[in-house]
Tab-separated table of C-alpha atoms in Angstrom:
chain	number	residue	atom	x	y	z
A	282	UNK	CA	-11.333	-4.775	-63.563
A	283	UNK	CA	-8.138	-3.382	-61.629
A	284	UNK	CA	-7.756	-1.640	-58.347
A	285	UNK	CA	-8.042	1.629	-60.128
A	286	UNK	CA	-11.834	0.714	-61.370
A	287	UNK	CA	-15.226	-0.169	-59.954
A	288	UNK	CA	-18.549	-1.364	-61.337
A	289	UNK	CA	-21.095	1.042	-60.811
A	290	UNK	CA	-25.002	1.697	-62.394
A	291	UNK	CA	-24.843	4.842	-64.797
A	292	UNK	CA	-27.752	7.382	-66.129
A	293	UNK	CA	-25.853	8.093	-69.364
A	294	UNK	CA	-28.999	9.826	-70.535
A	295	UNK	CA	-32.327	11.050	-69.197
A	296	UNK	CA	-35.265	8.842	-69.178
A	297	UNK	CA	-32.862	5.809	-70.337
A	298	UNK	CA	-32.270	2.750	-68.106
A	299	UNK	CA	-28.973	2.482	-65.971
A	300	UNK	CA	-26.087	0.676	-67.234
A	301	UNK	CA	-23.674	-1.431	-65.686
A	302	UNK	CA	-20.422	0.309	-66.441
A	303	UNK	CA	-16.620	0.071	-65.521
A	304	UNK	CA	-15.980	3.729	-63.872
A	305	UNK	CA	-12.525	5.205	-62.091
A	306	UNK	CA	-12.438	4.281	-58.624
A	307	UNK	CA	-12.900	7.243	-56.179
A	308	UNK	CA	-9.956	7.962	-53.812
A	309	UNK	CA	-10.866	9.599	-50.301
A	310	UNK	CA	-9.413	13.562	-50.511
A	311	UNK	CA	-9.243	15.583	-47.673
A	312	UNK	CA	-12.078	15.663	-44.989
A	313	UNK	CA	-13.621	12.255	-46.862
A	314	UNK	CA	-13.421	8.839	-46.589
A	315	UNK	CA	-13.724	5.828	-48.730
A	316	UNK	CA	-16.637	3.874	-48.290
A	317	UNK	CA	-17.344	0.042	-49.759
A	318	UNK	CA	-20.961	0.850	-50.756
A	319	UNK	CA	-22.745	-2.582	-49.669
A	320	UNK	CA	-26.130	-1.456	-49.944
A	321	UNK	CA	-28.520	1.736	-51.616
A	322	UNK	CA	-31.442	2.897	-51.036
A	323	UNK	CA	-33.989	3.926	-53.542
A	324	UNK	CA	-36.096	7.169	-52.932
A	325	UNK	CA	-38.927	8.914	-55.026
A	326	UNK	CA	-36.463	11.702	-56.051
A	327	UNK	CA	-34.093	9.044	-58.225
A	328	UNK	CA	-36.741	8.557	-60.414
A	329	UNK	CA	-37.591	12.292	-60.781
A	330	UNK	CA	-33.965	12.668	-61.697
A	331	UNK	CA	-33.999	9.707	-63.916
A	332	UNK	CA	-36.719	10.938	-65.839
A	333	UNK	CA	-35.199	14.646	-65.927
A	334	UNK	CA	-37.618	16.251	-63.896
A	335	UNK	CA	-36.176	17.314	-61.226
A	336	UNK	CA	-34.267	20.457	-61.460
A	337	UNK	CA	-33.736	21.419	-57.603
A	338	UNK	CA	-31.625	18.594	-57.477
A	339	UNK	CA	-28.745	19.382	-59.772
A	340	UNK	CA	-27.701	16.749	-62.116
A	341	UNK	CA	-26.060	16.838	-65.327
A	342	UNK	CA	-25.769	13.221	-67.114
A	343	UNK	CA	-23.744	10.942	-66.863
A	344	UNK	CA	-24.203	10.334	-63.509
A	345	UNK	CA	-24.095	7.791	-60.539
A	346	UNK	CA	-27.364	8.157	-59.388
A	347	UNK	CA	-28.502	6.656	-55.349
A	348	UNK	CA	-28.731	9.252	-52.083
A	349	UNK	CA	-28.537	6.496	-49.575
A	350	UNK	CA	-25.962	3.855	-48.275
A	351	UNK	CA	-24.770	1.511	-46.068
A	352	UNK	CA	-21.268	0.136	-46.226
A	353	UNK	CA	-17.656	0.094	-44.595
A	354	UNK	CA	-14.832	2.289	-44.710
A	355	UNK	CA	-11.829	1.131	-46.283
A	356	UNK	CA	-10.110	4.378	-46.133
A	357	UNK	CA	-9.587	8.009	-45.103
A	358	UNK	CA	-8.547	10.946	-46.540
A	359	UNK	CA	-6.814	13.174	-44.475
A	360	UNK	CA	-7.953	14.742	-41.021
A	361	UNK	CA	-9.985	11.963	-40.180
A	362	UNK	CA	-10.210	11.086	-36.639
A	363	UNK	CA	-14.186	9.768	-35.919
A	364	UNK	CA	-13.832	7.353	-38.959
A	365	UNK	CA	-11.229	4.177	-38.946
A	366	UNK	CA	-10.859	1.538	-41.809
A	367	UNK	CA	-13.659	-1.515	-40.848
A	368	UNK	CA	-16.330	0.496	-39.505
A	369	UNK	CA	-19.491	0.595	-40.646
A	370	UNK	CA	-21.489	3.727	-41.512
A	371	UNK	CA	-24.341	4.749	-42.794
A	372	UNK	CA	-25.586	8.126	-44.640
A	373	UNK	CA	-27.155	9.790	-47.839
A	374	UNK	CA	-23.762	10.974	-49.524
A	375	UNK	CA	-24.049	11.759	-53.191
A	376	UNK	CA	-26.640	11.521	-56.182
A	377	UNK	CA	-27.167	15.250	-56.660
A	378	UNK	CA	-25.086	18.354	-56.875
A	379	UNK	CA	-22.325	16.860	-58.963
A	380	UNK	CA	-21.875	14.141	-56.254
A	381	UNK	CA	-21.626	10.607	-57.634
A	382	UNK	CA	-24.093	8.538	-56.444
A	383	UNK	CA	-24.122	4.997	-54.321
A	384	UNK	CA	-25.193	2.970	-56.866
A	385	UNK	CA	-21.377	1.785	-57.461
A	386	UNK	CA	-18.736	-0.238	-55.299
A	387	UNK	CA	-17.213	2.417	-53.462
A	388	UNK	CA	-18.073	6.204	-52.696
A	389	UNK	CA	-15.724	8.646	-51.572
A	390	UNK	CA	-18.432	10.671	-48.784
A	391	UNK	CA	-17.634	13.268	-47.109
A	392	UNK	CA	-16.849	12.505	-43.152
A	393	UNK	CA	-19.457	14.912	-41.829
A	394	UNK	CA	-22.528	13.633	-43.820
A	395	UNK	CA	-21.985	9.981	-42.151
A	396	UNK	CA	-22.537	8.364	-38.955
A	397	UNK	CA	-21.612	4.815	-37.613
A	398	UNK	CA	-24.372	2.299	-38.452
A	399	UNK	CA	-26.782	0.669	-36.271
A	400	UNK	CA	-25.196	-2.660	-34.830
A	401	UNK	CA	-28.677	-3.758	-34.860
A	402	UNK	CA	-29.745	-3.459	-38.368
A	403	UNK	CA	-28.157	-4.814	-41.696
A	404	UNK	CA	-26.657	-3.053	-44.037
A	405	UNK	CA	-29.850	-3.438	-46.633
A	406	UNK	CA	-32.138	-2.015	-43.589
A	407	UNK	CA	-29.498	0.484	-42.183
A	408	UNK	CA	-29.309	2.018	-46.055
A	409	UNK	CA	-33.517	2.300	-46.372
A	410	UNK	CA	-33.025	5.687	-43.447
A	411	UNK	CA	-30.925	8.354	-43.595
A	412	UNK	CA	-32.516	10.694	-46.008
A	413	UNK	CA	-35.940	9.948	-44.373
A	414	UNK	CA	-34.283	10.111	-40.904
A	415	UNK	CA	-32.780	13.741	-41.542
A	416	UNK	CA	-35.986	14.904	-43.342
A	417	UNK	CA	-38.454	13.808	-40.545
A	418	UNK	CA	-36.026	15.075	-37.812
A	419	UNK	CA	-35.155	18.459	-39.565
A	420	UNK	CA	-39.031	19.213	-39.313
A	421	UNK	CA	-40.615	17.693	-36.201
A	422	UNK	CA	-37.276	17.969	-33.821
A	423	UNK	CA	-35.173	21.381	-35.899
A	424	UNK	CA	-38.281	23.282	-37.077
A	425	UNK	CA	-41.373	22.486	-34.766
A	426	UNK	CA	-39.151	21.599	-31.305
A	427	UNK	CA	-41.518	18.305	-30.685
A	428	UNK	CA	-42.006	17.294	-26.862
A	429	UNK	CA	-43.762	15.087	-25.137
A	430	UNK	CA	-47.766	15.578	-24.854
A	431	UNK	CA	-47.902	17.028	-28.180
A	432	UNK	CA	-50.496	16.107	-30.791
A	433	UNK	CA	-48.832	15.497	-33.909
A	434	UNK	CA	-50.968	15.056	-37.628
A	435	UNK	CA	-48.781	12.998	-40.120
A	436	UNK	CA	-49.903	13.379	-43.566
A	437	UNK	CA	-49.568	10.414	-45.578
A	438	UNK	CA	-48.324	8.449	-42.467
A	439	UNK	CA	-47.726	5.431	-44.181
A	440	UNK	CA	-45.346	6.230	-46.957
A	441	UNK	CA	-41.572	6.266	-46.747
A	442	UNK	CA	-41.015	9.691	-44.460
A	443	UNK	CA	-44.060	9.795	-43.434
A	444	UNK	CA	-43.757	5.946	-41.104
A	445	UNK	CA	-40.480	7.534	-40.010
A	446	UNK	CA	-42.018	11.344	-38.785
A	447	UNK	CA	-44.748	9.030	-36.415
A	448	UNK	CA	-42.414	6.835	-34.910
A	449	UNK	CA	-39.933	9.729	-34.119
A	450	UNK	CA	-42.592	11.530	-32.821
A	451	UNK	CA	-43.837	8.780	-30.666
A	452	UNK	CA	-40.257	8.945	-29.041
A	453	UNK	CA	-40.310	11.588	-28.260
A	454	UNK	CA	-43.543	11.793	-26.646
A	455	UNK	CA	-46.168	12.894	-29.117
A	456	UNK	CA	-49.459	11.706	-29.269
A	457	UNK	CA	-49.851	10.841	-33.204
A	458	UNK	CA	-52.638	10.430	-35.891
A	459	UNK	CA	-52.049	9.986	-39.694
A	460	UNK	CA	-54.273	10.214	-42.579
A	461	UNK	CA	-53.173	6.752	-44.765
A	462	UNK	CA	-55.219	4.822	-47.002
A	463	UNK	CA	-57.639	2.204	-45.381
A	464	UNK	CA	-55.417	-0.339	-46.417
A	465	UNK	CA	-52.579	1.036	-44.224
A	466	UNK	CA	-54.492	1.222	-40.717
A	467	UNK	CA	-53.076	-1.694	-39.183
A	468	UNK	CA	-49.512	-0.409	-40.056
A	469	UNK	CA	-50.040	2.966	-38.639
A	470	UNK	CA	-51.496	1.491	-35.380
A	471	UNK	CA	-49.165	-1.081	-35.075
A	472	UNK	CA	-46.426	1.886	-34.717
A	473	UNK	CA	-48.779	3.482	-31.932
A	474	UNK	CA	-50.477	6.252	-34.480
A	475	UNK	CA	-53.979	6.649	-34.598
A	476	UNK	CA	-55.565	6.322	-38.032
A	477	UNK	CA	-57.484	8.503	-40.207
A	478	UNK	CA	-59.331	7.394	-43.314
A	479	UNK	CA	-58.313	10.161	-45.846
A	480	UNK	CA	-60.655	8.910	-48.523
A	481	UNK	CA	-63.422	9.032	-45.956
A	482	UNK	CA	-63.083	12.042	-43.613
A	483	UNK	CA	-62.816	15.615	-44.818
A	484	UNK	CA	-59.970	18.070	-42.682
A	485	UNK	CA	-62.762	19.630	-40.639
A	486	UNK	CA	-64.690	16.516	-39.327
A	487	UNK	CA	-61.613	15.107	-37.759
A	488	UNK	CA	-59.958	18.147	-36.584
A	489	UNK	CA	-63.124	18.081	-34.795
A	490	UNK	CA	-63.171	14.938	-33.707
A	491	UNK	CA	-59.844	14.452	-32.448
A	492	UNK	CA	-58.937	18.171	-31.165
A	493	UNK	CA	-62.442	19.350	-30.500
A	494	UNK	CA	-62.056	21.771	-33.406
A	495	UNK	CA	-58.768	23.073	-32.031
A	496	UNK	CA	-56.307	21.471	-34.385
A	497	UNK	CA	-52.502	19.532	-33.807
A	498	UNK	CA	-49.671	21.082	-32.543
A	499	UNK	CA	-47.457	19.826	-35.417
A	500	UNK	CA	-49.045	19.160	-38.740
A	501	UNK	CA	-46.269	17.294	-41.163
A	502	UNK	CA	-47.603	16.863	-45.164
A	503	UNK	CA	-45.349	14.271	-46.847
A	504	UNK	CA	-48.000	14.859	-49.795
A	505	UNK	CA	-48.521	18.213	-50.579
A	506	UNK	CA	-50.760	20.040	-53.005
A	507	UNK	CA	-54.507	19.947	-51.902
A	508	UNK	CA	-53.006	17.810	-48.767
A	509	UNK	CA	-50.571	21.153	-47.823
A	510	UNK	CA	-54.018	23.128	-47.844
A	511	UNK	CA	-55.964	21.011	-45.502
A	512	UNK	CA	-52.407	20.976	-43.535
A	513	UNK	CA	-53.221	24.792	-42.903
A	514	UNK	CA	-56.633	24.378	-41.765
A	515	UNK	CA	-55.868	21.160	-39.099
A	516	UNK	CA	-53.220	23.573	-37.652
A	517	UNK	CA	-53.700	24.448	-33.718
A	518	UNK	CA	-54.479	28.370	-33.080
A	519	UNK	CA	-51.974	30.506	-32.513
A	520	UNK	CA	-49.242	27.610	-31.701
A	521	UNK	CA	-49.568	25.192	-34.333
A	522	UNK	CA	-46.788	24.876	-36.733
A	523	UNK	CA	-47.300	23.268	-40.248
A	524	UNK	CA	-44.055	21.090	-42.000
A	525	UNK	CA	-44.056	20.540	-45.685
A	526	UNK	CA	-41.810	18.523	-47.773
A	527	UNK	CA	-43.323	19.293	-50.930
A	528	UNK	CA	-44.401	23.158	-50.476
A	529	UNK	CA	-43.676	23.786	-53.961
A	530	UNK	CA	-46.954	25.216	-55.268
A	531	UNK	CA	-48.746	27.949	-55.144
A	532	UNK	CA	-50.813	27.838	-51.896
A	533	UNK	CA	-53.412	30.182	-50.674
A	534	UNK	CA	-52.020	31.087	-46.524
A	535	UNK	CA	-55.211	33.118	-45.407
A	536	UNK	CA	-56.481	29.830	-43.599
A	537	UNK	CA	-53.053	29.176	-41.865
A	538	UNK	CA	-52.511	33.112	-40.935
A	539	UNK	CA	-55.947	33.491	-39.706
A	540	UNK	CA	-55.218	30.985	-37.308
A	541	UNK	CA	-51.792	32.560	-36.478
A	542	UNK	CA	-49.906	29.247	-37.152
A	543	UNK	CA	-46.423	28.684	-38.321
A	544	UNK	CA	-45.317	27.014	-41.102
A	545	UNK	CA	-41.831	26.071	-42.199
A	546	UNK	CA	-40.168	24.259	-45.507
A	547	UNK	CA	-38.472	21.084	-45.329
A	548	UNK	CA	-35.495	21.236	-48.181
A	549	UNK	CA	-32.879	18.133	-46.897
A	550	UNK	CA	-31.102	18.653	-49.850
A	551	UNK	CA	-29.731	21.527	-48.969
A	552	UNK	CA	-26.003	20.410	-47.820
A	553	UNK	CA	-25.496	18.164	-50.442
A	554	UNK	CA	-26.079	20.821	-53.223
A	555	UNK	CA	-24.244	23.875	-51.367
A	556	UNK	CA	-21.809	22.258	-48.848
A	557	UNK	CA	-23.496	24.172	-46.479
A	558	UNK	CA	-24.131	22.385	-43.111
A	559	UNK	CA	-23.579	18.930	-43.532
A	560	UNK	CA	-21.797	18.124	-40.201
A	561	UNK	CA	-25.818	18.639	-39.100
A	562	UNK	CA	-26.980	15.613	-41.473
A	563	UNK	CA	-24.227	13.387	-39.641
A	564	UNK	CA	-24.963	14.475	-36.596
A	565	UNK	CA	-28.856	13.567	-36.869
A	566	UNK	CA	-27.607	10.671	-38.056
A	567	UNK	CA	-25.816	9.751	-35.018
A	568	UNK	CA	-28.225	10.430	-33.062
A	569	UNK	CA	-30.606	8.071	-34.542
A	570	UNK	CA	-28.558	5.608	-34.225
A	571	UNK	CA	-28.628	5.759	-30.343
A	572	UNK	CA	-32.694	5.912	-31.125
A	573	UNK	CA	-32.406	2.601	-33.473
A	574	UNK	CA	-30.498	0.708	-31.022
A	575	UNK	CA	-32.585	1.435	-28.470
A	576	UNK	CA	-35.814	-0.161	-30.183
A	577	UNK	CA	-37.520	2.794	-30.863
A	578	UNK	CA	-36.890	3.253	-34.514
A	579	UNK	CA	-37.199	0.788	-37.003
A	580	UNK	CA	-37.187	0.832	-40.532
A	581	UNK	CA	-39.822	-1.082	-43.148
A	582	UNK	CA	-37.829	-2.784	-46.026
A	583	UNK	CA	-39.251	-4.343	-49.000
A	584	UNK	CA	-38.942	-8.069	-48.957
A	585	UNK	CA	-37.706	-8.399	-52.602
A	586	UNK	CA	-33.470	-7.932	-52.639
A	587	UNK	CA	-32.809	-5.737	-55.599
A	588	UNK	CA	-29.085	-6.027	-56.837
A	589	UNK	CA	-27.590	-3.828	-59.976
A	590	UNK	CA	-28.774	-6.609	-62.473
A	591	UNK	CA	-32.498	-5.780	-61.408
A	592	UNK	CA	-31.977	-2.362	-60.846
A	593	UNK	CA	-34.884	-1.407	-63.489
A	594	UNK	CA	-37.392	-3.970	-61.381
A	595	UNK	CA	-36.285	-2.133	-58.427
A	596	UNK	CA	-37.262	1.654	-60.043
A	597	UNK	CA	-40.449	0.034	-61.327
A	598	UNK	CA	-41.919	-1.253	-58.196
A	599	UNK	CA	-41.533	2.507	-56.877
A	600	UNK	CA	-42.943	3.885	-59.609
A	601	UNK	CA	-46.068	1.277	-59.568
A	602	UNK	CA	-46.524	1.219	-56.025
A	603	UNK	CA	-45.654	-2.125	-55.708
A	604	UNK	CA	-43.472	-2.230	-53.203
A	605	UNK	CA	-44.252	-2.869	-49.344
A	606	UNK	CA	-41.975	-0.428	-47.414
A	607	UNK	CA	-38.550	0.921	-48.612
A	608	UNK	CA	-36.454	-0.445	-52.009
A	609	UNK	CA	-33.100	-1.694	-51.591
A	610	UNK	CA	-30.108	-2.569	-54.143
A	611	UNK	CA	-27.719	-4.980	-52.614
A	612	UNK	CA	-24.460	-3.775	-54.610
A	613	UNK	CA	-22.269	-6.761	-55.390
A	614	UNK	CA	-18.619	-7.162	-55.203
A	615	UNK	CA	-16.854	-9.077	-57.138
């Protein structure tokens, strides 16, 4: 391997296992800048693309496959000014659209979907966020304009957006439940959420219970399907405003309108497969950084460091569940 190459993990095929290739190394173009890619997170939608199935998100094979990153700049393209060789950023950058992915040494990002990393977090915990940063904030803060003394309704609080929407909305002010597993109580309340039982209570007993029958001001499903339904009926009259990341189905929205609620779609995507407002991703970004440093944001890793020789344990322990809290690749340099 010469300057002119990298190592990087390639889908050379749908539904086959990465491989460990020798690729061109990326240069940083105009409004971009070179990034050494030190660690990549692992969300649900890599293995949807992995497998083929997921055709909002644009890829043709092969591809570089990985959203999320942490690493350093080592160089920028030209009419960079908020970006210098040695700093470190953070951001999801590539995997869909045609973008390479950050499962390789370097990635050539574009400026305005990074932001400088937390100095508090490492690079493995820094690259478990950004997508789940920008979706949670692009619903409860963009969409449903969260402030303090709201009640907020996380469903599925304790998966990998979900843990991020309750502790953003707990900065922000909110009062928060979740409806997690009963396995996942002591998680939710550690982060200041109060619990609900989902395999025990039915949408009606606690709206009842915990609103008096009024519903939540902010109602965000992380789940969707028969959870996006119940969404509609824990929604407060008239004011309540319903967030979906997975409003893809066909949904009946007589309960929501009766109540005169809101709802709105949560798409992060978006920028990444049109090139349409990414300076907004960064900007989020940044801004959660001041939030991280401050102590109010934290992200859950798994414990088990994942590099690109046990990528495929890594995909598997998403795909079985296994996994406590985010999966991370540590990407090696040689």
């Amino acid at each position: 391997m010469n300057d002119q190459t990298m190592q990087a993990l390639v889908l050379e095929d749908f539904q086959q296992n990465l491989q460990l290739r020798e690729v061109p190394k990326p240069r940083a173009q105009k409004g971009q800048v070179l990034v050494q890619v030190k660690a990549s997170g692992v969300n649900p939608l890599d293995l949807k693309i992995k497998a083929g199935e997921a055709g909002h998100a644009k890829v043709s094979t092969p591809a570089i496959l990985g959203l999320d990153m942490a690493g350093v700049v080592v160089e920028v393209g030209e009419g960079i000014t908020q970006f210098k060789p040695g700093d470190e950023v953070y951001g999801a950058v590539g995997g869909v659209g045609g973008h390479p992915g950050t499962l390789a040494a370097y990635i050539a990002a574009d400026a305005e979907l990074l932001a400088h990393k937390p100095k508090n977090l490492s690079f493995r915990e820094a690259a478990a966020l950004p997508l789940t940063i920008i979706t949670a904030w692009e619903g409860l803060v963009d969409h449903a304009k969260v402030k303090a003394g709201n009640t907020v309704l996380v469903q599925g609080a304790a998966g990998g957006v979900g843990n991020v929407v309750v502790q953003l909305a707990r900065y922000f002010g909110a009062k928060v439940w979740g409806t997690v597993a009963p396995e996942d109580t002591a998680f939710l309340e550690n982060m200041g959420g109060t619990s609900i039982d989902y395999t025990k209570y039915a949408v009606a007993d606690y709206v009842q219970e915990y609103t008096a029958g009024e519903g939540f001001d902010i109602v965000y499903d992380t789940v969707g399907g028969a959870t996006l339904d119940a969404s509609f009926l824990a929604a407060k009259v008239y004011t309540g405003h319903v967030l979906s990341i997975l409003g893809w189905g066909t949904h009946n929205l007589a309960p929501l309108s009766f109540r005169g609620a809101t709802y709105s779609g949560v798409f992060t995507l978006r920028p990444l497969l049109t090139g349409l407002h990414k300076k907004h991703h960064g900007d989020i970004l940044q801004q959660a950084t001041a939030i991280i440093e401050a102590g109010a944001l934290k992200p859950y890793v798994d414990a088990v460091e994942y590099s690109f020789s046990s990528v495929q344990q890594a995909y598997e322990a998403l795909e079985k569940k296994t996994a406590r809290g985010k999966v991370v690749i540590s990407v090696p340099h040689l």
